[in-house]
Every structure is written in C-alpha cells, then in structure tokens.
C-alpha cells in the first residue's frame, strides 16, 4: 500500500485548499444560512476540480473532500462526484458516459443520491432491451414510483441517483419528480423529501447484478449499488476526516490562547490528553479512508475496508467533534461559533449511510459470508 498522493492529486488538493479557504469563510457560511454557496460551486467547477476526479480516482476525491470538510463548505461536491461522476464513469453505458460526464464535470449537472436503498421506490416498464439480451449496455427507460424521506442536496440537484427496491440504480431529472419538499437536517445540506409518481428515469448502465443473480459468463463482481454505496461511504469518511481535523484545529488554537489562572489552557494535562486522543481518532478516520479508496483505485476488493472507514468516521468522528466543542468551553455552546458548524456536520456524517452500530453489523455479516464462500471454494 502506498497512500502518497501523485503530483496531480497533490496539486488538486492544494488548489482545493486555497479555494475553500478563500471562499468558505465563517462570514460567508453565516450569510448562506442553510443554503449552498453557488459562487463557491462555480469556482470549484471553473478550476476543473469536479471533472478532474475521474482521473484523480477515489483517493484523489478523498483528499479534496478533506479540504472541504476543514471549512464545512456548503456545496454538493461529494454527492456530485460520488453519485454522479464516479457512478456514471464506473457503471454507465458508453452513451451515458458521453452524454452525462461533460455536464457533471463543468457543474451544469449536479447529482445527489437517494442512498442507501430503503425499499420505498419501485420501478416498472424497465426491463426492455437489456433483459432480453439485445443490448446489455442500453440505458433502459423506466418509471419510478415511491417516496424517499430525505435526500441530501436535493434542492440543489438537477439529477438524482435513485436505488429502487431491487437495488437497481436509476438516474432521473429532479424537475420530473412529482414533488420536492424542503427538509432541514442537522447539517445544512439543502436536503429534500423526494416524491416520485410514474417519474421517467433511465437505468444506470446494464441491468443491475444482484447477489445470487450474477450475469452468465462474467466473474462475480459487486453490484453497481454495492459499489456506489461503498464508494460513498469511503468518500464521506474522507469528508468526516476533514470536518474533524478542522474542529480539532480550532480547538487547539483556542486552548493555546485562552488563559485560566494565568496559564494557557493548553498547558493543562487533561486538555493535552483530550486533544491527543482526538488527534489519534482523526488519523484513524483518515488512514482507513485512504486505504479503502486506494484499494478501489487499484481494482482490489474493498467492501470491508469501506465499512471499516465508515465505522471510524461514525464512532471516532462523533468523539472528535464533541471534543472540539468541549475544549472551547462556554464558547463551544454558542450556536454561532464556527466550531459548532463542525459539530453539526460531524453529527450528520455520524448517521449518514449507516451509523456505527449498523455499519459494524454489516461488516461482521460480510466477513462471515466471505469466510463461508472461501470454505465452499476449498471444498
């Protein structure tokens, strides 16, 4: 394993850090309220950072999302890259990639994801050509019906990637939805409630491959749904690493300047130990996200590694943002203080795509199933 960024990844990370640092300031975030920042989104797209993710890979995206997390920048960067650019690049048909990727790269197409699948959306009239075997790569058309209670960044999106009750992936324009209702989350992620009623959609790439339903003459591979969910968990773990690093950096700056009984708070052993524990948690989130993303980029199995990164992002992330609040003392209780924004993002990321207990159960079940498959293969 080698997590050393390439020159291109390092250059993109440094550029992202400058843009986020210049435009995602506490003053601008306060002015935006719970809405996203369109000027920042335009700057990121104009710099080519969204389109570059296809070449930078998931590890490159994780590096960029760390920089977003440090400033809690309110833009749909992670969702568009995960549910849009990387999902289409990996699982879209050639026609879909040619048609959709340029718009995603320049920012004119913003994608959000109705993930994880909750079984509330059904597809009909969708098998067509792909199932009959005439053209497995055809983008079969269908209609979606159902409701997704919460979709982050839905109010900013032009398209939404929906997982139906069979865990097949569908891309549909938000404008075609029957209804989009604003929903406020813990973090200001421009979320909405999505209602679909015979809404036209196109299946992403070929027919989804389900567990126990592998396409003939192909080696077993993760289904598009499984791959996108693992990619999302890894990417949002990287975002959590940045959120936590930003929270801890603010806390360290505070305790080095805040004095108590004539001495900086940073000289107190209890404060030092609390900050050290938080630092180790941040590093654990970061390294597990790096490993999972590196393995995906290298074409290696990474499902268990993505779940491991998601578990650290949930469990350790929660500890770190609480530490950030605690080390600020009374100032941390101020809802208008910048550190509180990190707290809100950390709490949101703790539960998004599965909280720690859910992810741990899924990881255990996956490890057991892989062990059973290995035993069958040996027989």
Tab-separated table of C-alpha atoms in Angstrom:
chain	number	residue	atom	x	y	z
A	1	UNK	CA	0.000	0.000	0.000
A	2	UNK	CA	1.205	3.467	-0.872
A	3	UNK	CA	-1.039	6.393	0.038
A	4	UNK	CA	1.432	9.004	-1.192
A	5	UNK	CA	-0.509	11.357	-3.488
A	6	UNK	CA	0.609	11.670	-7.068
A	7	UNK	CA	1.748	15.070	-8.279
A	8	UNK	CA	-1.676	15.605	-9.855
A	9	UNK	CA	-3.522	14.632	-6.673
A	10	UNK	CA	-1.316	16.847	-4.521
A	11	UNK	CA	-1.745	19.804	-6.884
A	12	UNK	CA	-5.529	19.353	-6.918
A	13	UNK	CA	-5.611	19.111	-3.109
A	14	UNK	CA	-3.595	22.318	-2.728
A	15	UNK	CA	-5.820	24.136	-5.218
A	16	UNK	CA	-8.937	22.945	-3.395
A	17	UNK	CA	-7.475	24.103	-0.083
A	18	UNK	CA	-6.933	27.601	-1.491
A	19	UNK	CA	-10.416	27.860	-2.981
A	20	UNK	CA	-12.178	26.544	0.120
A	21	UNK	CA	-10.019	28.688	2.373
A	22	UNK	CA	-10.710	31.850	0.381
A	23	UNK	CA	-14.433	31.397	-0.214
A	24	UNK	CA	-15.754	29.215	2.608
A	25	UNK	CA	-15.208	31.693	5.428
A	26	UNK	CA	-17.309	31.852	8.613
A	27	UNK	CA	-18.824	35.118	7.384
A	28	UNK	CA	-19.927	33.630	4.054
A	29	UNK	CA	-21.236	30.499	5.758
A	30	UNK	CA	-23.295	32.594	8.145
A	31	UNK	CA	-24.717	34.601	5.249
A	32	UNK	CA	-25.637	31.414	3.362
A	33	UNK	CA	-27.647	30.056	6.272
A	34	UNK	CA	-28.839	26.570	5.327
A	35	UNK	CA	-28.415	27.121	1.594
A	36	UNK	CA	-25.436	26.159	-0.543
A	37	UNK	CA	-22.912	28.642	-1.938
A	38	UNK	CA	-23.360	28.969	-5.721
A	39	UNK	CA	-20.310	31.222	-6.127
A	40	UNK	CA	-18.068	28.642	-4.448
A	41	UNK	CA	-19.558	25.876	-6.606
A	42	UNK	CA	-18.812	27.872	-9.763
A	43	UNK	CA	-15.233	28.462	-8.604
A	44	UNK	CA	-14.649	24.754	-7.980
A	45	UNK	CA	-16.057	23.778	-11.373
A	46	UNK	CA	-14.190	26.554	-13.187
A	47	UNK	CA	-10.962	25.287	-11.621
A	48	UNK	CA	-11.718	21.849	-13.085
A	49	UNK	CA	-11.762	20.085	-9.712
A	50	UNK	CA	-15.043	18.242	-10.259
A	51	UNK	CA	-14.120	16.943	-13.696
A	52	UNK	CA	-10.613	16.038	-12.526
A	53	UNK	CA	-11.952	13.446	-10.080
A	54	UNK	CA	-12.407	10.943	-12.919
A	55	UNK	CA	-8.626	10.932	-13.370
A	56	UNK	CA	-7.681	11.526	-9.719
A	57	UNK	CA	-9.649	8.493	-8.566
A	58	UNK	CA	-11.368	7.930	-5.253
A	59	UNK	CA	-8.177	8.637	-3.300
A	60	UNK	CA	-7.902	11.975	-5.062
A	61	UNK	CA	-11.534	12.724	-4.195
A	62	UNK	CA	-10.935	11.846	-0.543
A	63	UNK	CA	-8.049	14.322	-0.456
A	64	UNK	CA	-10.272	17.035	-1.924
A	65	UNK	CA	-13.115	16.263	0.480
A	66	UNK	CA	-10.768	16.574	3.428
A	67	UNK	CA	-10.199	20.179	2.386
A	68	UNK	CA	-13.933	20.762	2.054
A	69	UNK	CA	-14.513	19.292	5.499
A	70	UNK	CA	-11.923	21.554	7.118
A	71	UNK	CA	-14.063	24.549	6.186
A	72	UNK	CA	-17.503	22.844	6.147
A	73	UNK	CA	-18.032	24.355	2.695
A	74	UNK	CA	-21.697	24.214	1.703
A	75	UNK	CA	-21.517	22.796	-1.816
A	76	UNK	CA	-22.726	19.431	-3.250
A	77	UNK	CA	-19.165	18.404	-4.102
A	78	UNK	CA	-19.155	14.936	-2.523
A	79	UNK	CA	-22.601	13.953	-3.779
A	80	UNK	CA	-21.999	15.090	-7.356
A	81	UNK	CA	-18.663	13.286	-7.552
A	82	UNK	CA	-19.848	10.057	-5.906
A	83	UNK	CA	-23.390	9.673	-7.213
A	84	UNK	CA	-22.699	11.433	-10.481
A	85	UNK	CA	-19.206	11.405	-11.903
A	86	UNK	CA	-17.767	8.226	-10.367
A	87	UNK	CA	-21.038	6.273	-10.588
A	88	UNK	CA	-21.571	7.099	-14.259
A	89	UNK	CA	-17.894	6.563	-15.114
A	90	UNK	CA	-17.874	3.125	-13.467
A	91	UNK	CA	-21.344	1.809	-14.310
A	92	UNK	CA	-22.834	3.953	-17.042
A	93	UNK	CA	-23.141	2.791	-20.615
A	94	UNK	CA	-20.809	4.352	-23.215
A	95	UNK	CA	-23.691	6.546	-24.369
A	96	UNK	CA	-24.433	7.670	-20.808
A	97	UNK	CA	-20.807	8.488	-20.116
A	98	UNK	CA	-20.503	10.522	-23.304
A	99	UNK	CA	-23.727	12.388	-22.617
A	100	UNK	CA	-23.525	12.976	-18.854
A	101	UNK	CA	-19.885	13.265	-17.794
A	102	UNK	CA	-19.116	16.587	-19.530
A	103	UNK	CA	-22.058	18.294	-17.816
A	104	UNK	CA	-21.147	16.841	-14.438
A	105	UNK	CA	-17.568	17.969	-14.894
A	106	UNK	CA	-18.442	21.579	-15.726
A	107	UNK	CA	-21.020	21.828	-12.945
A	108	UNK	CA	-24.112	22.251	-15.102
A	109	UNK	CA	-25.302	18.808	-13.958
A	110	UNK	CA	-25.498	18.442	-10.173
A	111	UNK	CA	-26.268	14.967	-8.861
A	112	UNK	CA	-27.489	13.830	-5.460
A	113	UNK	CA	-28.170	10.312	-4.230
A	114	UNK	CA	-31.205	8.640	-2.672
A	115	UNK	CA	-28.974	6.311	-0.644
A	116	UNK	CA	-28.947	3.859	0.986
A	117	UNK	CA	-31.845	1.918	-0.549
A	118	UNK	CA	-34.858	1.875	1.769
A	119	UNK	CA	-37.242	-0.124	-0.403
A	120	UNK	CA	-39.587	2.797	-0.870
A	121	UNK	CA	-39.170	3.201	-4.637
A	122	UNK	CA	-40.430	0.780	-7.284
A	123	UNK	CA	-39.547	0.686	-10.974
A	124	UNK	CA	-41.811	-0.525	-13.757
A	125	UNK	CA	-41.630	-0.938	-17.523
A	126	UNK	CA	-37.885	-1.094	-17.188
A	127	UNK	CA	-36.539	-4.398	-18.358
A	128	UNK	CA	-36.833	-3.947	-22.097
A	129	UNK	CA	-33.796	-4.438	-24.233
A	130	UNK	CA	-31.253	-5.172	-21.521
A	131	UNK	CA	-33.173	-8.069	-20.050
A	132	UNK	CA	-33.953	-9.580	-23.442
A	133	UNK	CA	-30.218	-9.613	-24.116
A	134	UNK	CA	-30.413	-7.406	-27.218
A	135	UNK	CA	-28.137	-4.803	-25.706
A	136	UNK	CA	-26.997	-5.194	-22.125
A	137	UNK	CA	-25.392	-1.760	-22.151
A	138	UNK	CA	-28.538	0.012	-23.298
A	139	UNK	CA	-29.845	2.683	-20.937
A	140	UNK	CA	-33.282	1.097	-20.439
A	141	UNK	CA	-36.060	3.537	-19.689
A	142	UNK	CA	-38.490	3.096	-16.844
A	143	UNK	CA	-40.793	4.839	-14.416
A	144	UNK	CA	-40.254	5.283	-10.688
A	145	UNK	CA	-42.915	5.475	-8.027
A	146	UNK	CA	-42.401	5.972	-4.312
A	147	UNK	CA	-41.062	8.344	-1.698
A	148	UNK	CA	-37.603	8.931	-0.273
A	149	UNK	CA	-37.987	10.857	3.017
A	150	UNK	CA	-34.577	12.556	2.975
A	151	UNK	CA	-32.177	13.191	0.099
A	152	UNK	CA	-29.188	15.441	0.912
A	153	UNK	CA	-28.533	18.237	-1.594
A	154	UNK	CA	-31.795	17.508	-3.425
A	155	UNK	CA	-32.728	21.205	-3.537
A	156	UNK	CA	-29.528	21.993	-5.461
A	157	UNK	CA	-29.516	18.986	-7.776
A	158	UNK	CA	-30.539	18.674	-11.410
A	159	UNK	CA	-30.497	14.851	-11.233
A	160	UNK	CA	-30.904	12.262	-8.503
A	161	UNK	CA	-29.494	8.729	-8.464
A	162	UNK	CA	-32.187	6.501	-7.004
A	163	UNK	CA	-31.828	2.933	-5.718
A	164	UNK	CA	-35.118	1.048	-6.163
A	165	UNK	CA	-36.489	-1.811	-4.067
A	166	UNK	CA	-34.379	-4.284	-6.098
A	167	UNK	CA	-31.255	-2.167	-5.606
A	168	UNK	CA	-31.011	-1.202	-9.236
A	169	UNK	CA	-29.795	2.305	-9.968
A	170	UNK	CA	-31.855	4.897	-11.815
A	171	UNK	CA	-30.972	8.420	-12.825
A	172	UNK	CA	-33.840	10.869	-13.083
A	173	UNK	CA	-34.074	14.660	-13.500
A	174	UNK	CA	-35.238	16.351	-10.309
A	175	UNK	CA	-37.541	18.543	-12.396
A	176	UNK	CA	-39.510	15.422	-13.390
A	177	UNK	CA	-40.259	14.456	-9.781
A	178	UNK	CA	-43.841	14.713	-8.621
A	179	UNK	CA	-42.836	16.759	-5.604
A	180	UNK	CA	-39.729	18.046	-3.827
A	181	UNK	CA	-40.260	19.349	-0.316
A	182	UNK	CA	-37.522	21.079	1.702
A	183	UNK	CA	-36.194	19.146	4.692
A	184	UNK	CA	-33.777	20.560	7.241
A	185	UNK	CA	-31.086	18.207	8.524
A	186	UNK	CA	-28.623	18.544	11.384
A	187	UNK	CA	-26.100	19.923	8.877
A	188	UNK	CA	-27.130	22.493	6.211
A	189	UNK	CA	-27.116	20.091	3.273
A	190	UNK	CA	-30.039	21.560	1.240
A	191	UNK	CA	-31.967	18.324	1.678
A	192	UNK	CA	-35.441	17.489	0.469
A	193	UNK	CA	-38.181	14.873	0.510
A	194	UNK	CA	-38.485	13.233	-2.906
A	195	UNK	CA	-41.840	12.004	-4.172
A	196	UNK	CA	-41.959	10.039	-7.434
A	197	UNK	CA	-45.159	9.116	-9.257
A	198	UNK	CA	-44.547	7.457	-12.601
A	199	UNK	CA	-41.449	9.628	-12.946
A	200	UNK	CA	-39.387	8.808	-16.060
A	201	UNK	CA	-35.880	7.539	-15.344
A	202	UNK	CA	-33.023	5.739	-17.055
A	203	UNK	CA	-31.281	2.754	-15.560
A	204	UNK	CA	-27.595	3.352	-14.972
A	205	UNK	CA	-25.707	1.110	-17.381
A	206	UNK	CA	-26.619	-2.543	-17.790
A	207	UNK	CA	-29.068	-4.462	-15.682
A	208	UNK	CA	-28.017	-4.486	-12.029
A	209	UNK	CA	-26.171	-7.561	-10.803
A	210	UNK	CA	-27.634	-8.854	-7.565
A	211	UNK	CA	-26.286	-11.243	-5.005
A	212	UNK	CA	-27.037	-14.733	-6.245
A	213	UNK	CA	-28.020	-13.297	-9.618
A	214	UNK	CA	-24.704	-12.850	-11.430
A	215	UNK	CA	-24.779	-12.426	-15.184
A	216	UNK	CA	-23.680	-15.526	-17.021
A	217	UNK	CA	-20.118	-15.779	-18.347
A	218	UNK	CA	-18.927	-12.941	-16.109
A	219	UNK	CA	-16.823	-13.282	-12.958
A	220	UNK	CA	-18.618	-12.362	-9.725
A	221	UNK	CA	-18.330	-8.633	-9.122
A	222	UNK	CA	-20.009	-6.207	-6.723
A	223	UNK	CA	-23.321	-4.927	-7.993
A	224	UNK	CA	-23.424	-1.276	-9.096
A	225	UNK	CA	-25.448	-0.488	-5.982
A	226	UNK	CA	-22.921	-2.165	-3.686
A	227	UNK	CA	-20.020	-0.419	-5.392
A	228	UNK	CA	-21.629	3.040	-5.296
A	229	UNK	CA	-22.589	2.643	-1.640
A	230	UNK	CA	-19.051	1.547	-0.719
A	231	UNK	CA	-17.631	4.445	-2.729
A	232	UNK	CA	-19.970	6.862	-0.958
A	233	UNK	CA	-19.042	5.547	2.476
A	234	UNK	CA	-15.359	5.925	1.700
A	235	UNK	CA	-15.755	9.426	0.280
A	236	UNK	CA	-17.878	10.684	3.163
A	237	UNK	CA	-15.377	9.179	5.612
A	238	UNK	CA	-12.789	11.397	3.934
A	239	UNK	CA	-15.136	14.351	4.369
A	240	UNK	CA	-15.521	13.463	8.040
A	241	UNK	CA	-11.729	13.368	8.437
A	242	UNK	CA	-11.614	16.962	7.213
A	243	UNK	CA	-14.521	18.064	9.416
A	244	UNK	CA	-12.811	16.565	12.469
A	245	UNK	CA	-9.404	17.977	11.559
A	246	UNK	CA	-10.957	21.428	11.221
A	247	UNK	CA	-12.741	21.106	14.556
A	248	UNK	CA	-9.564	19.999	16.315
A	249	UNK	CA	-7.502	22.770	14.711
A	250	UNK	CA	-9.951	25.364	16.029
A	251	UNK	CA	-9.855	23.772	19.477
A	252	UNK	CA	-6.035	23.737	19.565
A	253	UNK	CA	-5.912	27.393	18.544
A	254	UNK	CA	-8.410	28.231	21.288
A	255	UNK	CA	-6.664	26.429	24.151
A	256	UNK	CA	-3.313	27.963	23.178
A	257	UNK	CA	-4.673	31.487	23.521
A	258	UNK	CA	-7.309	31.105	26.247
A	259	UNK	CA	-5.838	31.508	29.733
A	260	UNK	CA	-7.091	30.155	33.024
A	261	UNK	CA	-5.488	31.178	36.312
A	262	UNK	CA	-2.690	32.890	34.397
A	263	UNK	CA	-1.792	29.896	32.221
A	264	UNK	CA	-2.937	28.851	28.733
A	265	UNK	CA	-5.447	26.010	28.776
A	266	UNK	CA	-3.091	24.067	26.512
A	267	UNK	CA	-0.669	23.618	29.437
A	268	UNK	CA	-3.225	21.555	31.360
A	269	UNK	CA	-2.566	17.822	31.157
A	270	UNK	CA	-6.244	16.932	30.875
A	271	UNK	CA	-6.599	19.238	27.865
A	272	UNK	CA	-3.467	17.796	26.245
A	273	UNK	CA	-4.693	14.219	26.667
A	274	UNK	CA	-8.136	15.042	25.296
A	275	UNK	CA	-6.615	16.730	22.246
A	276	UNK	CA	-4.149	13.847	21.730
A	277	UNK	CA	-6.967	11.290	21.757
A	278	UNK	CA	-8.849	13.393	19.208
A	279	UNK	CA	-5.767	13.600	17.009
A	280	UNK	CA	-5.422	9.811	17.002
A	281	UNK	CA	-9.100	9.467	16.080
A	282	UNK	CA	-8.678	11.860	13.164
A	283	UNK	CA	-5.697	9.878	11.907
A	284	UNK	CA	-7.659	6.623	12.175
A	285	UNK	CA	-10.505	8.033	10.086
A	286	UNK	CA	-8.050	9.374	7.537
A	287	UNK	CA	-5.910	6.251	7.116
A	288	UNK	CA	-8.893	3.890	6.810
A	289	UNK	CA	-10.453	6.159	4.182
A	290	UNK	CA	-7.133	6.293	2.336
A	291	UNK	CA	-6.796	2.510	2.364
A	292	UNK	CA	-10.326	1.873	1.095
A	293	UNK	CA	-10.008	4.463	-1.671
A	294	UNK	CA	-6.546	3.250	-2.697
A	295	UNK	CA	-7.821	-0.307	-2.987
A	296	UNK	CA	-10.739	0.764	-5.169
A	297	UNK	CA	-8.437	2.723	-7.451
A	298	UNK	CA	-6.126	-0.304	-7.665
A	299	UNK	CA	-9.015	-2.577	-8.639
A	300	UNK	CA	-8.792	-4.594	-5.400
A	301	UNK	CA	-11.692	-5.777	-3.215
A	302	UNK	CA	-12.510	-3.009	-0.785
A	303	UNK	CA	-16.003	-3.653	0.612
A	304	UNK	CA	-14.784	-4.497	4.131
A	305	UNK	CA	-12.326	-1.602	4.037
A	306	UNK	CA	-15.092	0.846	3.096
A	307	UNK	CA	-17.183	-0.378	6.025
A	308	UNK	CA	-14.175	-0.039	8.328
A	309	UNK	CA	-13.669	3.550	7.197
A	310	UNK	CA	-17.372	4.262	7.678
A	311	UNK	CA	-17.272	2.823	11.205
A	312	UNK	CA	-14.316	5.004	12.188
A	313	UNK	CA	-15.974	8.044	10.606
A	314	UNK	CA	-19.096	7.434	12.673
A	315	UNK	CA	-17.684	6.399	16.043
A	316	UNK	CA	-14.449	8.381	16.136
A	317	UNK	CA	-15.917	11.329	14.268
A	318	UNK	CA	-18.542	11.782	16.945
A	319	UNK	CA	-15.894	11.771	19.667
A	320	UNK	CA	-13.757	14.363	17.900
A	321	UNK	CA	-16.483	16.938	17.252
A	322	UNK	CA	-17.638	16.591	20.859
A	323	UNK	CA	-14.056	17.195	21.942
A	324	UNK	CA	-13.893	20.292	19.756
A	325	UNK	CA	-16.972	21.679	21.477
A	326	UNK	CA	-15.761	20.700	24.937
A	327	UNK	CA	-12.300	22.256	24.622
A	328	UNK	CA	-13.911	25.550	23.644
A	329	UNK	CA	-15.651	25.665	26.998
A	330	UNK	CA	-18.533	28.133	27.112
A	331	UNK	CA	-17.696	29.412	23.627
A	332	UNK	CA	-18.413	25.944	22.255
A	333	UNK	CA	-22.009	26.241	23.430
A	334	UNK	CA	-22.511	29.308	21.231
A	335	UNK	CA	-24.556	28.224	18.210
A	336	UNK	CA	-22.965	30.988	16.140
A	337	UNK	CA	-19.384	29.932	16.874
A	338	UNK	CA	-17.587	28.372	13.853
A	339	UNK	CA	-16.747	25.230	15.841
A	340	UNK	CA	-20.449	24.482	16.235
A	341	UNK	CA	-20.725	24.099	12.470
A	342	UNK	CA	-18.142	21.298	12.630
A	343	UNK	CA	-20.180	19.722	15.409
A	344	UNK	CA	-23.321	19.738	13.243
A	345	UNK	CA	-21.504	18.260	10.240
A	346	UNK	CA	-19.868	15.611	12.404
A	347	UNK	CA	-23.215	14.570	13.860
A	348	UNK	CA	-24.775	14.435	10.390
A	349	UNK	CA	-21.939	12.319	8.995
A	350	UNK	CA	-22.135	10.025	12.018
A	351	UNK	CA	-25.526	8.721	10.883
A	352	UNK	CA	-25.399	9.257	7.119
A	353	UNK	CA	-25.175	5.954	5.159
A	354	UNK	CA	-25.396	3.986	8.411
A	355	UNK	CA	-24.397	4.746	11.993
A	356	UNK	CA	-21.560	2.914	13.713
A	357	UNK	CA	-23.649	0.032	15.056
A	358	UNK	CA	-25.352	-0.607	11.723
A	359	UNK	CA	-22.085	-0.496	9.815
A	360	UNK	CA	-20.412	-2.817	12.327
A	361	UNK	CA	-23.199	-5.372	11.954
A	362	UNK	CA	-22.943	-5.195	8.175
A	363	UNK	CA	-19.166	-5.610	8.389
A	364	UNK	CA	-19.492	-8.681	10.582
A	365	UNK	CA	-22.035	-10.272	8.259
A	366	UNK	CA	-19.808	-9.572	5.259
A	367	UNK	CA	-16.757	-11.121	6.918
A	368	UNK	CA	-18.766	-14.245	7.814
A	369	UNK	CA	-20.180	-14.573	4.295
A	370	UNK	CA	-16.737	-14.199	2.738
A	371	UNK	CA	-15.392	-16.893	5.070
A	372	UNK	CA	-18.186	-19.275	4.116
A	373	UNK	CA	-17.562	-18.650	0.402
A	374	UNK	CA	-13.863	-19.384	0.912
A	375	UNK	CA	-14.683	-22.679	2.621
A	376	UNK	CA	-17.005	-23.709	-0.212
A	377	UNK	CA	-14.285	-22.875	-2.733
A	378	UNK	CA	-11.766	-25.042	-0.873
A	379	UNK	CA	-14.164	-27.980	-0.964
